[in-house]
Amino acid sequence: LTQNRLNYGIIMHDILRNIKYKSDQNNAILEMISEGRINESDRVIIENEMDKFWALPFVDGWFHENQTVLNEATILTPTGEMYRPDRVSIKDKSAVIVDYKFGYVEQNSYLKQVKAYHNLISDMGFDVRSFLCYVTLGKVVEVQV
C-alpha cells in the first residue's frame, strides 16, 4: 500500500465510497481486509490517514447522519452523457457535492469536472455547494460556479 501511490489512492477512494456516515469507517476498512486488499499494517496507515481526513475543513459536516448520501451515483443527462460525483449529500433542497483527489497536484480539469456536477444538480432544483477534497494534500477547495 505505502509503496504504491496509485494503489493507495484507489484503496482510499474505495474506503470513502463505502462511508456514508463517519460511523461507517471501521466497517469500510474491515471490508478491505476481508477482501484481502489491505492487511493489518495497512489498516494502521489508513486509520491515520482517515484521522487527517476527518480534521480537514468542512469534512465533518459532509458526513452528518441526518442527510441522504449518494456515493458514486450516476447522473444521466438528456443527451446520454454520464457523470459520477464521488459524493452527493442531500438534505431538503440543499445538496453538497464532494470529489476526492489523491494526487499531489491541483488541476483545472478537476474544477471543470466539479463545476459540471454542480450545474447538473443545480438544474435539478437544489441549492448546491461543491468541494474538491485533495486528501493527500490535506486541502479542501470550495468550487465557485
PDB file of C-alpha atoms in Angstrom:
ATOM      1  CA  LEU A   1       0.000   0.000   0.000  1.00  0.00           C
ATOM      2  CA  THR A   2       2.547   2.602   1.056  1.00  0.00           C
ATOM      3  CA  GLN A   3       4.940   1.716  -1.769  1.00  0.00           C
ATOM      4  CA  ASN A   4       2.400   2.399  -4.461  1.00  0.00           C
ATOM      5  CA  ARG A   5       0.693   5.815  -4.508  1.00  0.00           C
ATOM      6  CA  LEU A   6      -1.775   4.775  -7.216  1.00  0.00           C
ATOM      7  CA  ASN A   7      -2.862   1.751  -5.186  1.00  0.00           C
ATOM      8  CA  TYR A   8      -3.106   3.986  -2.116  1.00  0.00           C
ATOM      9  CA  GLY A   9      -5.431   6.363  -3.961  1.00  0.00           C
ATOM     10  CA  ILE A  10      -7.619   3.523  -5.213  1.00  0.00           C
ATOM     11  CA  ILE A  11      -7.851   1.941  -1.741  1.00  0.00           C
ATOM     12  CA  MET A  12      -8.650   5.245  -0.023  1.00  0.00           C
ATOM     13  CA  HIS A  13     -11.183   6.137  -2.712  1.00  0.00           C
ATOM     14  CA  ASP A  14     -12.904   2.761  -2.242  1.00  0.00           C
ATOM     15  CA  ILE A  15     -12.982   3.193   1.531  1.00  0.00           C
ATOM     16  CA  LEU A  16     -14.572   6.642   1.181  1.00  0.00           C
ATOM     17  CA  ARG A  17     -17.085   5.231  -1.317  1.00  0.00           C
ATOM     18  CA  ASN A  18     -18.192   2.809   1.420  1.00  0.00           C
ATOM     19  CA  ILE A  19     -18.585   5.521   4.069  1.00  0.00           C
ATOM     20  CA  LYS A  20     -21.931   7.294   4.088  1.00  0.00           C
ATOM     21  CA  TYR A  21     -21.567   8.462   7.686  1.00  0.00           C
ATOM     22  CA  LYS A  22     -18.489   8.761   9.896  1.00  0.00           C
ATOM     23  CA  SER A  23     -19.601   5.724  11.897  1.00  0.00           C
ATOM     24  CA  ASP A  24     -19.142   3.561   8.749  1.00  0.00           C
ATOM     25  CA  GLN A  25     -15.351   3.944   8.687  1.00  0.00           C
ATOM     26  CA  ASN A  26     -14.459   0.831  10.685  1.00  0.00           C
ATOM     27  CA  ASN A  27     -16.717  -1.424   8.609  1.00  0.00           C
ATOM     28  CA  ALA A  28     -15.316   0.018   5.366  1.00  0.00           C
ATOM     29  CA  ILE A  29     -11.761  -0.772   6.497  1.00  0.00           C
ATOM     30  CA  LEU A  30     -12.741  -4.255   7.739  1.00  0.00           C
ATOM     31  CA  GLU A  31     -14.302  -4.964   4.356  1.00  0.00           C
ATOM     32  CA  MET A  32     -10.986  -4.130   2.647  1.00  0.00           C
ATOM     33  CA  ILE A  33      -9.191  -6.527   4.991  1.00  0.00           C
ATOM     34  CA  SER A  34     -11.715  -9.312   4.414  1.00  0.00           C
ATOM     35  CA  GLU A  35     -11.363  -8.825   0.640  1.00  0.00           C
ATOM     36  CA  GLY A  36      -7.592  -9.191   1.016  1.00  0.00           C
ATOM     37  CA  ARG A  37      -6.980  -5.726  -0.430  1.00  0.00           C
ATOM     38  CA  ILE A  38      -5.156  -4.491   2.679  1.00  0.00           C
ATOM     39  CA  ASN A  39      -3.506  -6.114   5.677  1.00  0.00           C
ATOM     40  CA  GLU A  40      -3.320  -5.180   9.345  1.00  0.00           C
ATOM     41  CA  SER A  41      -0.251  -2.941   8.929  1.00  0.00           C
ATOM     42  CA  ASP A  42      -2.049  -1.111   6.097  1.00  0.00           C
ATOM     43  CA  ARG A  43      -5.001  -0.682   8.434  1.00  0.00           C
ATOM     44  CA  VAL A  44      -2.913   1.396  10.851  1.00  0.00           C
ATOM     45  CA  ILE A  45      -1.723   3.625   7.990  1.00  0.00           C
ATOM     46  CA  ILE A  46      -5.267   4.031   6.656  1.00  0.00           C
ATOM     47  CA  GLU A  47      -6.676   4.853  10.091  1.00  0.00           C
ATOM     48  CA  ASN A  48      -4.001   7.550  10.475  1.00  0.00           C
ATOM     49  CA  GLU A  49      -4.855   8.919   7.024  1.00  0.00           C
ATOM     50  CA  MET A  50      -8.551   8.920   7.906  1.00  0.00           C
ATOM     51  CA  ASP A  51      -7.810  10.841  11.117  1.00  0.00           C
ATOM     52  CA  LYS A  52      -6.140  13.533   8.966  1.00  0.00           C
ATOM     53  CA  PHE A  53      -9.108  13.449   6.571  1.00  0.00           C
ATOM     54  CA  TRP A  54     -11.670  13.995   9.353  1.00  0.00           C
ATOM     55  CA  ALA A  55      -9.672  17.004  10.586  1.00  0.00           C
ATOM     56  CA  LEU A  56      -9.910  18.847   7.246  1.00  0.00           C
ATOM     57  CA  PRO A  57     -12.219  21.876   6.961  1.00  0.00           C
ATOM     58  CA  PHE A  58     -15.870  21.114   6.078  1.00  0.00           C
ATOM     59  CA  VAL A  59     -15.385  17.315   6.153  1.00  0.00           C
ATOM     60  CA  ASP A  60     -17.226  16.672   9.407  1.00  0.00           C
ATOM     61  CA  GLY A  61     -20.366  18.354   8.066  1.00  0.00           C
ATOM     62  CA  TRP A  62     -20.369  16.215   4.929  1.00  0.00           C
ATOM     63  CA  PHE A  63     -20.910  13.069   6.987  1.00  0.00           C
ATOM     64  CA  HIS A  64     -23.784  14.028   9.311  1.00  0.00           C
ATOM     65  CA  GLU A  65     -26.351  11.264   9.609  1.00  0.00           C
ATOM     66  CA  ASN A  66     -29.393  13.497   9.026  1.00  0.00           C
ATOM     67  CA  GLN A  67     -28.994  13.551   5.233  1.00  0.00           C
ATOM     68  CA  THR A  68     -29.331  11.303   2.208  1.00  0.00           C
ATOM     69  CA  VAL A  69     -25.975  10.246   0.782  1.00  0.00           C
ATOM     70  CA  LEU A  70     -25.305   9.140  -2.779  1.00  0.00           C
ATOM     71  CA  ASN A  71     -21.775   7.800  -3.237  1.00  0.00           C
ATOM     72  CA  GLU A  72     -20.740   7.436  -6.870  1.00  0.00           C
ATOM     73  CA  ALA A  73     -24.319   7.638  -8.138  1.00  0.00           C
ATOM     74  CA  THR A  74     -24.535   8.098 -11.894  1.00  0.00           C
ATOM     75  CA  ILE A  75     -26.200  11.201 -13.296  1.00  0.00           C
ATOM     76  CA  LEU A  76     -27.514  10.606 -16.802  1.00  0.00           C
ATOM     77  CA  THR A  77     -28.133  13.723 -18.889  1.00  0.00           C
ATOM     78  CA  PRO A  78     -30.869  14.024 -21.552  1.00  0.00           C
ATOM     79  CA  THR A  79     -28.116  13.811 -24.203  1.00  0.00           C
ATOM     80  CA  GLY A  80     -26.881  10.493 -22.794  1.00  0.00           C
ATOM     81  CA  GLU A  81     -23.768  11.729 -21.012  1.00  0.00           C
ATOM     82  CA  MET A  82     -22.958  10.107 -17.685  1.00  0.00           C
ATOM     83  CA  TYR A  83     -21.405  11.824 -14.683  1.00  0.00           C
ATOM     84  CA  ARG A  84     -20.429  10.233 -11.391  1.00  0.00           C
ATOM     85  CA  PRO A  85     -19.558  12.562  -8.499  1.00  0.00           C
ATOM     86  CA  ASP A  86     -17.784  10.824  -5.620  1.00  0.00           C
ATOM     87  CA  ARG A  87     -20.309  12.041  -3.052  1.00  0.00           C
ATOM     88  CA  VAL A  88     -23.573  13.963  -3.066  1.00  0.00           C
ATOM     89  CA  SER A  89     -25.262  14.667   0.260  1.00  0.00           C
ATOM     90  CA  ILE A  90     -28.845  15.907   0.171  1.00  0.00           C
ATOM     91  CA  LYS A  91     -30.958  17.454   2.891  1.00  0.00           C
ATOM     92  CA  ASP A  92     -34.252  19.057   1.931  1.00  0.00           C
ATOM     93  CA  LYS A  93     -33.464  21.149  -1.166  1.00  0.00           C
ATOM     94  CA  SER A  94     -29.749  21.545  -0.419  1.00  0.00           C
ATOM     95  CA  ALA A  95     -27.012  19.402  -1.896  1.00  0.00           C
ATOM     96  CA  VAL A  96     -23.302  19.150  -1.201  1.00  0.00           C
ATOM     97  CA  ILE A  97     -21.042  17.682  -3.876  1.00  0.00           C
ATOM     98  CA  VAL A  98     -17.604  16.336  -2.980  1.00  0.00           C
ATOM     99  CA  ASP A  99     -14.982  14.952  -5.328  1.00  0.00           C
ATOM    100  CA  TYR A 100     -11.900  13.326  -3.799  1.00  0.00           C
ATOM    101  CA  LYS A 101      -8.420  13.585  -5.321  1.00  0.00           C
ATOM    102  CA  PHE A 102      -5.377  11.683  -4.105  1.00  0.00           C
ATOM    103  CA  GLY A 103      -2.557  13.119  -6.189  1.00  0.00           C
ATOM    104  CA  TYR A 104      -0.096  15.863  -5.330  1.00  0.00           C
ATOM    105  CA  VAL A 105      -1.281  18.356  -7.957  1.00  0.00           C
ATOM    106  CA  GLU A 106      -4.339  20.587  -8.178  1.00  0.00           C
ATOM    107  CA  GLN A 107      -5.633  20.676 -11.740  1.00  0.00           C
ATOM    108  CA  ASN A 108      -8.044  22.978 -13.573  1.00  0.00           C
ATOM    109  CA  SER A 109      -9.658  19.894 -15.126  1.00  0.00           C
ATOM    110  CA  TYR A 110     -10.801  18.887 -11.624  1.00  0.00           C
ATOM    111  CA  LEU A 111     -12.509  22.279 -11.192  1.00  0.00           C
ATOM    112  CA  LYS A 112     -14.266  21.883 -14.554  1.00  0.00           C
ATOM    113  CA  GLN A 113     -15.393  18.388 -13.569  1.00  0.00           C
ATOM    114  CA  VAL A 114     -16.914  19.554 -10.274  1.00  0.00           C
ATOM    115  CA  LYS A 115     -18.499  22.617 -11.918  1.00  0.00           C
ATOM    116  CA  ALA A 116     -20.239  20.245 -14.355  1.00  0.00           C
ATOM    117  CA  TYR A 117     -21.597  18.196 -11.424  1.00  0.00           C
ATOM    118  CA  HIS A 118     -22.643  21.417  -9.695  1.00  0.00           C
ATOM    119  CA  ASN A 119     -24.576  22.676 -12.705  1.00  0.00           C
ATOM    120  CA  LEU A 120     -26.320  19.325 -13.263  1.00  0.00           C
ATOM    121  CA  ILE A 121     -27.530  19.097  -9.673  1.00  0.00           C
ATOM    122  CA  SER A 122     -28.409  22.790  -9.545  1.00  0.00           C
ATOM    123  CA  ASP A 123     -30.547  22.271 -12.660  1.00  0.00           C
ATOM    124  CA  MET A 124     -32.462  19.638 -10.660  1.00  0.00           C
ATOM    125  CA  GLY A 125     -33.598  22.413  -8.325  1.00  0.00           C
ATOM    126  CA  PHE A 126     -31.089  22.046  -5.491  1.00  0.00           C
ATOM    127  CA  ASP A 127     -29.174  24.774  -3.707  1.00  0.00           C
ATOM    128  CA  VAL A 128     -25.655  23.412  -4.242  1.00  0.00           C
ATOM    129  CA  ARG A 129     -22.257  23.762  -2.613  1.00  0.00           C
ATOM    130  CA  SER A 130     -19.382  21.941  -4.275  1.00  0.00           C
ATOM    131  CA  PHE A 131     -15.965  20.915  -3.000  1.00  0.00           C
ATOM    132  CA  LEU A 132     -12.737  19.371  -4.218  1.00  0.00           C
ATOM    133  CA  CYS A 133     -11.074  17.433  -1.437  1.00  0.00           C
ATOM    134  CA  TYR A 134      -7.362  16.917  -2.079  1.00  0.00           C
ATOM    135  CA  VAL A 135      -6.928  14.202   0.527  1.00  0.00           C
ATOM    136  CA  THR A 136      -3.179  13.684   0.052  1.00  0.00           C
ATOM    137  CA  LEU A 137      -2.514  17.433   0.077  1.00  0.00           C
ATOM    138  CA  GLY A 138      -4.722  17.908   3.148  1.00  0.00           C
ATOM    139  CA  LYS A 139      -6.681  20.632   1.381  1.00  0.00           C
ATOM    140  CA  VAL A 140     -10.341  21.353   0.689  1.00  0.00           C
ATOM    141  CA  VAL A 141     -11.348  23.820  -2.020  1.00  0.00           C
ATOM    142  CA  GLU A 142     -14.895  25.131  -2.318  1.00  0.00           C
ATOM    143  CA  VAL A 143     -15.607  25.299  -6.037  1.00  0.00           C
ATOM    144  CA  GLN A 144     -17.201  28.566  -7.123  1.00  0.00           C
ATOM    145  CA  VAL A 145     -19.524  28.362 -10.115  1.00  0.00           C
TER     146      VAL A 145
END
